[in-house]
PDB file of C-alpha atoms in Angstrom:
ATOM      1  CA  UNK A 169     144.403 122.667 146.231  1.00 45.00           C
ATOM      2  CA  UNK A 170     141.978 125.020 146.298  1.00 44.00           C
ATOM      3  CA  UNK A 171     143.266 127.185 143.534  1.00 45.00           C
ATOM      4  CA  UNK A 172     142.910 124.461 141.034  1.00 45.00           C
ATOM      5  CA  UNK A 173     139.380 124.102 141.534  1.00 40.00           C
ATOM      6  CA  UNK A 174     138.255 127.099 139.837  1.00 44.00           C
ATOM      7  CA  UNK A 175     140.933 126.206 136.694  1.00 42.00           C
ATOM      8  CA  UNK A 176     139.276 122.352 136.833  1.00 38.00           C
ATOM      9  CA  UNK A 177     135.594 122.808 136.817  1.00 37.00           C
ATOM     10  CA  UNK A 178     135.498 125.659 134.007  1.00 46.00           C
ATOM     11  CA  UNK A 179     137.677 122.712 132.174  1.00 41.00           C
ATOM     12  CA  UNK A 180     135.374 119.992 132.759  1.00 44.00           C
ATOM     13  CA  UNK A 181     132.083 122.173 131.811  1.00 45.00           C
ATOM     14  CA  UNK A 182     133.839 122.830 128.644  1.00 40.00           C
ATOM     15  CA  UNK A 183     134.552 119.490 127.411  1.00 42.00           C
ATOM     16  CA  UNK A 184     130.745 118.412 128.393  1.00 40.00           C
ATOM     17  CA  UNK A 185     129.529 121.758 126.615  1.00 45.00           C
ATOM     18  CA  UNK A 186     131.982 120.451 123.470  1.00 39.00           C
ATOM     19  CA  UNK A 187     130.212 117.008 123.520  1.00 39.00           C
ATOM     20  CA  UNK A 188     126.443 118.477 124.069  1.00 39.00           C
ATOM     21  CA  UNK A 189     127.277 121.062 121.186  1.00 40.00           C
ATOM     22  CA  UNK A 190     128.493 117.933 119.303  1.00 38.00           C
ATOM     23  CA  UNK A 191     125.479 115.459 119.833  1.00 40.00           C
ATOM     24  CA  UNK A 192     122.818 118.188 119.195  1.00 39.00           C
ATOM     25  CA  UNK A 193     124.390 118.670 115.606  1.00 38.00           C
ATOM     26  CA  UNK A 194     124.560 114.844 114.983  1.00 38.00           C
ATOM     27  CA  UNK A 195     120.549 114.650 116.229  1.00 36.00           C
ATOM     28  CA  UNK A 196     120.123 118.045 113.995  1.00 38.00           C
ATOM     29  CA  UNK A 197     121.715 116.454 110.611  1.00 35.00           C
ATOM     30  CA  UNK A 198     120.332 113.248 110.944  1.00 41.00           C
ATOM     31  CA  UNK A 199     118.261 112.362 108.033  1.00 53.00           C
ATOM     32  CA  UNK A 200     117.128 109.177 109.030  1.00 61.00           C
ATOM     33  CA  UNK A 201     118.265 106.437 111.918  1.00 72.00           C
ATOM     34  CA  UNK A 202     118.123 102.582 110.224  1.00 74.00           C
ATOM     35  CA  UNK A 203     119.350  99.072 111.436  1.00 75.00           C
ATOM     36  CA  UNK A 204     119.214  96.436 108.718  1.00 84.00           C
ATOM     37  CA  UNK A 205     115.408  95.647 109.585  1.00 93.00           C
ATOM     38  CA  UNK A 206     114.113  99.008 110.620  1.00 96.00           C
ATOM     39  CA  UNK A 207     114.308 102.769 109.660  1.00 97.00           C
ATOM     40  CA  UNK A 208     113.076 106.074 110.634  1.00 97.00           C
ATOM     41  CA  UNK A 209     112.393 108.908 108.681  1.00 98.00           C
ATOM     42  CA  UNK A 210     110.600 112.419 108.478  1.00 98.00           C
ATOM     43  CA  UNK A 211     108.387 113.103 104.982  1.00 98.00           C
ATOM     44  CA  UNK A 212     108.883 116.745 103.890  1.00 98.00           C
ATOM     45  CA  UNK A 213     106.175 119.582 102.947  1.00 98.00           C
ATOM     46  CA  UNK A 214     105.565 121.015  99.885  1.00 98.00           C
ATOM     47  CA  UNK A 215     105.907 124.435 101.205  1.00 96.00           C
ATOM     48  CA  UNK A 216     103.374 126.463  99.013  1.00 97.00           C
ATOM     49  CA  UNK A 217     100.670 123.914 100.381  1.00 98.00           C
ATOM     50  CA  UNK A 218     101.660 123.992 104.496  1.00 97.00           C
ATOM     51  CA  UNK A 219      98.568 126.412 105.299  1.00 97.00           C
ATOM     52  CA  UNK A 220      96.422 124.265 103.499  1.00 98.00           C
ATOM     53  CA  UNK A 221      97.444 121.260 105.829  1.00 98.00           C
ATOM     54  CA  UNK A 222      98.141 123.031 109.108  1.00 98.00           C
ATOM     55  CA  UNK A 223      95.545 122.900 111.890  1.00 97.00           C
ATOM     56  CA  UNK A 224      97.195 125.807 113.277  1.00 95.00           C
ATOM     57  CA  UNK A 225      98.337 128.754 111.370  1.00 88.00           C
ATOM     58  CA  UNK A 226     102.410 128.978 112.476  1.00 87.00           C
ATOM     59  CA  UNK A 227     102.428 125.337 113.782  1.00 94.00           C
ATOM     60  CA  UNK A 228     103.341 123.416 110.726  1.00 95.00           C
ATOM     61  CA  UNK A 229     102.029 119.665 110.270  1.00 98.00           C
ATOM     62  CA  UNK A 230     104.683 117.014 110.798  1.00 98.00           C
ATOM     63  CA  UNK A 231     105.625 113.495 109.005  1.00 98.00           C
ATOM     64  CA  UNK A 232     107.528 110.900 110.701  1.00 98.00           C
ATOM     65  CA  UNK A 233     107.906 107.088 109.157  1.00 98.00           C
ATOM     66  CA  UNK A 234     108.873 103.585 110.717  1.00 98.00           C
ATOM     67  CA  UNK A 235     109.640 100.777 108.237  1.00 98.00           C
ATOM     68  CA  UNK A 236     110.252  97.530 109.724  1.00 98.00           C
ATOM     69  CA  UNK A 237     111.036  94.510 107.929  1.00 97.00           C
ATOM     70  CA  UNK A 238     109.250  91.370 108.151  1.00 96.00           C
ATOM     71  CA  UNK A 239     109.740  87.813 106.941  1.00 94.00           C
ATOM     72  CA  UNK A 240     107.306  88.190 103.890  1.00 96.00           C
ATOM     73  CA  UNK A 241     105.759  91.715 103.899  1.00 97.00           C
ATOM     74  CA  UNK A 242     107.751  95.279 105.645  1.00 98.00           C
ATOM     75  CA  UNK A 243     105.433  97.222 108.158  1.00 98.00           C
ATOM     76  CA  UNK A 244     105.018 100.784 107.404  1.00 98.00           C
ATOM     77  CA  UNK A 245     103.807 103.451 110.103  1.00 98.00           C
ATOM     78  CA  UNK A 246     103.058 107.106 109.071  1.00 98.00           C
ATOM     79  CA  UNK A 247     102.386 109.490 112.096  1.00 98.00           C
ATOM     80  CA  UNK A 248     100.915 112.978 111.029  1.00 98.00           C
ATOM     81  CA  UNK A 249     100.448 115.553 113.519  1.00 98.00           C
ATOM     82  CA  UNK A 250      99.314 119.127 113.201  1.00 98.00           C
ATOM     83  CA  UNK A 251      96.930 118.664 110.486  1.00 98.00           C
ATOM     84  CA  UNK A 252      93.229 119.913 110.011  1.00 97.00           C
ATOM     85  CA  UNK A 253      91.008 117.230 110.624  1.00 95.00           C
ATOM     86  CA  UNK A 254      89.027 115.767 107.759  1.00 96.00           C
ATOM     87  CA  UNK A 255      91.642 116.252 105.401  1.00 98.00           C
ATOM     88  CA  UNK A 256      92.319 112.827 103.051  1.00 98.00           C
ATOM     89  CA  UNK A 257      95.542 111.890 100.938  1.00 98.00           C
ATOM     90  CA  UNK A 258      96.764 109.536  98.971  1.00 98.00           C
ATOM     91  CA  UNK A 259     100.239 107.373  99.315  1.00 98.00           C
ATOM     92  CA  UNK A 260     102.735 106.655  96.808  1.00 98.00           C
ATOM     93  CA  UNK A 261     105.788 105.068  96.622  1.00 98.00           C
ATOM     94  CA  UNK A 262     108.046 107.037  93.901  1.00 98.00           C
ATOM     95  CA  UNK A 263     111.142 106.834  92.255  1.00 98.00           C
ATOM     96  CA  UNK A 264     112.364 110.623  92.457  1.00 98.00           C
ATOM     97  CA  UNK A 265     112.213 113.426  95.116  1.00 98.00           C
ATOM     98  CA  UNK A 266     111.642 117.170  93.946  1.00 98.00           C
ATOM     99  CA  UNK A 267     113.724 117.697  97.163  1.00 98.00           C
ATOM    100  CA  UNK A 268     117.834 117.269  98.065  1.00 97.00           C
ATOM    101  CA  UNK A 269     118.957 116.004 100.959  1.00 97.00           C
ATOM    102  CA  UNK A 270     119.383 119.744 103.196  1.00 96.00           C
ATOM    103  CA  UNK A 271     115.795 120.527 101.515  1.00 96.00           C
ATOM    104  CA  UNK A 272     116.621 122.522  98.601  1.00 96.00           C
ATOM    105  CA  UNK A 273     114.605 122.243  95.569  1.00 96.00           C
ATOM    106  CA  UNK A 274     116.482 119.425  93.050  1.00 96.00           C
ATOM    107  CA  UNK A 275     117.527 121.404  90.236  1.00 95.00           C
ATOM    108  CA  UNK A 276     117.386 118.059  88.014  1.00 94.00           C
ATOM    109  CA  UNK A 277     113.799 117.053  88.987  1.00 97.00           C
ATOM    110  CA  UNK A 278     111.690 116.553  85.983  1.00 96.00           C
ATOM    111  CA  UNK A 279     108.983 114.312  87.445  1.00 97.00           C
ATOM    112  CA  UNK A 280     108.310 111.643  90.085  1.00 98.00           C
ATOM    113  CA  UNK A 281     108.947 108.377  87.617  1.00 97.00           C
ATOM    114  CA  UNK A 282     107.521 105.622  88.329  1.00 98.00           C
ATOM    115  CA  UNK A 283     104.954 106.197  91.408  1.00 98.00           C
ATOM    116  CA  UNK A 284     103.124 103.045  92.491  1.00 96.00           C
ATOM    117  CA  UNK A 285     100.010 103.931  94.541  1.00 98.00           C
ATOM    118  CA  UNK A 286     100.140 102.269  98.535  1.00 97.00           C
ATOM    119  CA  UNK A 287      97.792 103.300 100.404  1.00 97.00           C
ATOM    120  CA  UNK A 288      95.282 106.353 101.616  1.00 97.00           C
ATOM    121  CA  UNK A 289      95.714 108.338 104.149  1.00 97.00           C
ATOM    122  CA  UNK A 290      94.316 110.777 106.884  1.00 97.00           C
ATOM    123  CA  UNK A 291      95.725 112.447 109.852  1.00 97.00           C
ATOM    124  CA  UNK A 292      97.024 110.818 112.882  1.00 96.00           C
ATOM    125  CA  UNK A 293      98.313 107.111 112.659  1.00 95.00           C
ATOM    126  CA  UNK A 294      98.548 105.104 109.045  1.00 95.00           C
ATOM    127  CA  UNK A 295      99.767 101.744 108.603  1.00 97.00           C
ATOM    128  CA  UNK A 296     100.470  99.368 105.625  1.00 96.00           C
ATOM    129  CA  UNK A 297     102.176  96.119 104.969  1.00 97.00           C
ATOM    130  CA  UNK A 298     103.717  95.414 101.584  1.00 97.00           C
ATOM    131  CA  UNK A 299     107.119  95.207  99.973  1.00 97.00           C
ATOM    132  CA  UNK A 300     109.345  98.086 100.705  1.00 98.00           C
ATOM    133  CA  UNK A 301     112.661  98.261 102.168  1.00 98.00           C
ATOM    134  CA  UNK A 302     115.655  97.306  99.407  1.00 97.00           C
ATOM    135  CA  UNK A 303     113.734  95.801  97.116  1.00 96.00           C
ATOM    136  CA  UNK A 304     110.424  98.187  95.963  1.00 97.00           C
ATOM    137  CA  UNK A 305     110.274  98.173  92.314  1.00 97.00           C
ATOM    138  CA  UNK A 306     107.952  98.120  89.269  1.00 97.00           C
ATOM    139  CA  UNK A 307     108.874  97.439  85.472  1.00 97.00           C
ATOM    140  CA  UNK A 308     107.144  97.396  82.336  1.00 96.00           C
ATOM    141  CA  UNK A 309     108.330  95.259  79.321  1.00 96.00           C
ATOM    142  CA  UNK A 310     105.839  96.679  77.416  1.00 97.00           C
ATOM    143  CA  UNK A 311     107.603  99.969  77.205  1.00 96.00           C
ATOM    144  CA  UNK A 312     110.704  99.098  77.364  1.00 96.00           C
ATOM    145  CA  UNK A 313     111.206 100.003  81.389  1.00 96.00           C
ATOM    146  CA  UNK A 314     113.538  98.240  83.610  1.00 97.00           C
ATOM    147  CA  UNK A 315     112.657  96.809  87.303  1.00 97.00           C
ATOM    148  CA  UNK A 316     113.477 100.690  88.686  1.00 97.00           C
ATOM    149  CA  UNK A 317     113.326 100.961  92.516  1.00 98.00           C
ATOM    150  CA  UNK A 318     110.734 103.379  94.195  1.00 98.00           C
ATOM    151  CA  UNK A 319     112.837 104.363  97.284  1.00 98.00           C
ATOM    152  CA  UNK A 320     110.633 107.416  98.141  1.00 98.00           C
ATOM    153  CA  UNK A 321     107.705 108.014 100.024  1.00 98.00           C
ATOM    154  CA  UNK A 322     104.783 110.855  99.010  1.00 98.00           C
ATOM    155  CA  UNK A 323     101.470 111.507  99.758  1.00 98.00           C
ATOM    156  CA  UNK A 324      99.012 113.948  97.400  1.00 98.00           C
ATOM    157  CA  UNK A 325      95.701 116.094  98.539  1.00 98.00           C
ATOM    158  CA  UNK A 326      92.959 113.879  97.338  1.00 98.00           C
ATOM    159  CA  UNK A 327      90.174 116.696  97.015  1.00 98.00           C
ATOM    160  CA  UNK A 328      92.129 119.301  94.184  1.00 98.00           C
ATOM    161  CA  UNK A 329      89.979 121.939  96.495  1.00 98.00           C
ATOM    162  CA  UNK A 330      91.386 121.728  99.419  1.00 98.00           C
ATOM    163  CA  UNK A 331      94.585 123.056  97.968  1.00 98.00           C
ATOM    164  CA  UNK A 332      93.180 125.871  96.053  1.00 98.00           C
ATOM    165  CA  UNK A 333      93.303 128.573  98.752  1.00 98.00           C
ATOM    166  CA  UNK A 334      96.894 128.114  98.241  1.00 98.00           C
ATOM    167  CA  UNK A 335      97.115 128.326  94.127  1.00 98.00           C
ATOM    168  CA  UNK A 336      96.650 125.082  93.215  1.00 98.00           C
ATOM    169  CA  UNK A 337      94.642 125.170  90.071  1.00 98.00           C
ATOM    170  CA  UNK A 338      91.539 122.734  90.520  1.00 98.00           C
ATOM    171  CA  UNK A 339      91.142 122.750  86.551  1.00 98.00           C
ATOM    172  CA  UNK A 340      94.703 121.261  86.156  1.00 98.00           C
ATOM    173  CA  UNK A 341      94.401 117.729  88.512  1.00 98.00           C
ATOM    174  CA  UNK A 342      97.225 115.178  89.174  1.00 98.00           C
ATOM    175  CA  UNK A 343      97.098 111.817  88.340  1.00 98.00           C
ATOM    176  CA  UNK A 344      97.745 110.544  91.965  1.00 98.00           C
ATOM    177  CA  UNK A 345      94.395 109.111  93.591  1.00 98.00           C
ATOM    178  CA  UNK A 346      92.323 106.360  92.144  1.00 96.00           C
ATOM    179  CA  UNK A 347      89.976 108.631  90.200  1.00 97.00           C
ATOM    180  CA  UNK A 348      93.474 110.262  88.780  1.00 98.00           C
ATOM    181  CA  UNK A 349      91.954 113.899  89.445  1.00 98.00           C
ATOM    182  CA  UNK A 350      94.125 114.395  92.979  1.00 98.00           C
ATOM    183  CA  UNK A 351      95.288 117.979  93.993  1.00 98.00           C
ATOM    184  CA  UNK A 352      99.735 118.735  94.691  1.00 98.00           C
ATOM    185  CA  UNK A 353     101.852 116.818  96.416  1.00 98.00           C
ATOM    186  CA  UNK A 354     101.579 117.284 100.214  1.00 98.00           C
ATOM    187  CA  UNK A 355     104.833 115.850 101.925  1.00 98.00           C
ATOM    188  CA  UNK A 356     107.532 113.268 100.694  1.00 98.00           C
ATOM    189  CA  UNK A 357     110.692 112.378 101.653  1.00 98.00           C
ATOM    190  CA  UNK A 358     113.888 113.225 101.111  1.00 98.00           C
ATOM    191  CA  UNK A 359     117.289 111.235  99.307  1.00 98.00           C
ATOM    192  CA  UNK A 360     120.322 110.064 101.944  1.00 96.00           C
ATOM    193  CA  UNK A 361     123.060 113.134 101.341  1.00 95.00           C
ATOM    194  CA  UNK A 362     125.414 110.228 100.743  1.00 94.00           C
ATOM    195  CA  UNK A 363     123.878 108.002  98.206  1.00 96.00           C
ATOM    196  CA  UNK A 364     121.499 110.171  96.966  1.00 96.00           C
ATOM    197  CA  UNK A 365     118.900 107.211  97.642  1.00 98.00           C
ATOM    198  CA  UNK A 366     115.573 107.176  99.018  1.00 98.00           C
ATOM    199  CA  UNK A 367     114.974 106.316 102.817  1.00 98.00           C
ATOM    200  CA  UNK A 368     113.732 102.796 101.605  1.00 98.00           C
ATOM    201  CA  UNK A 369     116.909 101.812 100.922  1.00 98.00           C
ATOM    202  CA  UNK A 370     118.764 100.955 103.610  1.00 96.00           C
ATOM    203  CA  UNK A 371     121.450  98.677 102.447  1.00 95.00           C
ATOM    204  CA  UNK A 372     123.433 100.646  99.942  1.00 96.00           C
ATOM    205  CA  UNK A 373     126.274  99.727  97.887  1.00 94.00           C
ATOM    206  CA  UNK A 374     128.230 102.686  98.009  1.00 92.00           C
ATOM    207  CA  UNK A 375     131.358 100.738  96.107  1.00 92.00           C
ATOM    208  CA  UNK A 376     129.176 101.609  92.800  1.00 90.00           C
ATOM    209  CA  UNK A 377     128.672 105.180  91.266  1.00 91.00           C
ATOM    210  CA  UNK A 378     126.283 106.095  91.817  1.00 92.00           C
ATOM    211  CA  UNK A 379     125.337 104.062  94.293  1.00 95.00           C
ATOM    212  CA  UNK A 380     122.968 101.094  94.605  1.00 96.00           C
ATOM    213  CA  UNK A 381     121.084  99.383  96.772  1.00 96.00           C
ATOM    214  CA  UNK A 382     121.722  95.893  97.886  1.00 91.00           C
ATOM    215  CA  UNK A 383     118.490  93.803  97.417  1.00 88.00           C
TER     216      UNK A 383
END
């Protein structure tokens, strides 16, 4: 008996190493966890613009989201940590991501479509209630637009200076604060790998191509 010990426990330590290995990539890939009333979700940086954001130079800020779904209105919580103090943003809901799934940069990205302005923001803990899991959209008549969904999530520097250390020209604002004279984008979110949705849709319809989500 005990010559099969040392044949056993090597054995066992290898299946629980297989399944560690195994759970650590599932955690690692995850985009995003979701039941049909709740989601989680990590916003993105626009990398040229990190060390304008970043309390800490090599500590880069981070995004997390929790959308919960109530009976008239969904709850949305934005956590940002690692940021310098004072800064201000401002929070869209948009219809395309400059990002892919993995992070790359979306080589058919022409612009953000229709963005519909939420909320704004500072570091630490943001909140909001409003329509937005499944069934965020806008549509225009007047121009001929469609009700088109705004699955993803983005917030923009308010101040055009605060990004200029990093290249951002202050001469050449965006559109995306109230006075529509905001700096870059800071951090958005990225589409499922499978749907190629935003993170506000959580009930897909993956029977269509490309896919859809379920209202």
């Amino acid at each position: 008996m005990s010559q099969k010990f040392p044949t056993l426990i090597p054995l066992r330590m290898f299946a629980v190493g297989l399944l560690l290995v195994f759970g650590f990539s599932q955690l690692a890939t995850a985009q995003s966890s979701s039941s049909s009333d709740e989601t989680r979700f990590e916003l993105f940086p626009n990398r040229q613009f990190i060390n304008c954001m970043a309390a800490n130079p090599g500590v880069p800020p981070r995004v997390n989201a929790i959308v919960k779904r109530g009976n008239l209105n969904d709850n949305l919580t934005l956590t940002l940590t690692g940021f310098k103090p004072g800064l201000k943003f401002d929070l869209f809901t948009v219809q395309n991501s400059p990002q892919q799934a993995f992070g790359t940069p979306n080589p058919n990205f022409k612009n953000f479509g229709l963005a519909w302005y939420q909320s704004d923001v500072e570091p630490g803990l943001v909140t909001i209630k409003t329509i937005l899991l499944d069934q965020i959209f806008g549509f225009d008549p007047q121009v001929n637009l469609p009700p088109t969904n705004t699955f993803h999530i983005g917030f923009w520097f308010n101040d055009p200076k605060d990004a200029a250390a990093c290249g951002f020209d202050v001469r050449k604002p965006t559109p995306f604060n109230g006075e529509h004279k905001a700096g870059p984008l800071g951090f958005i979110s990225r589409p499922n790998s499978l749907t190629n949705l935003g993170p506000l849709c959580i009930k897909p319809n993956i029977s269509k191509k490309p896919p859809t989500c379920n209202p």
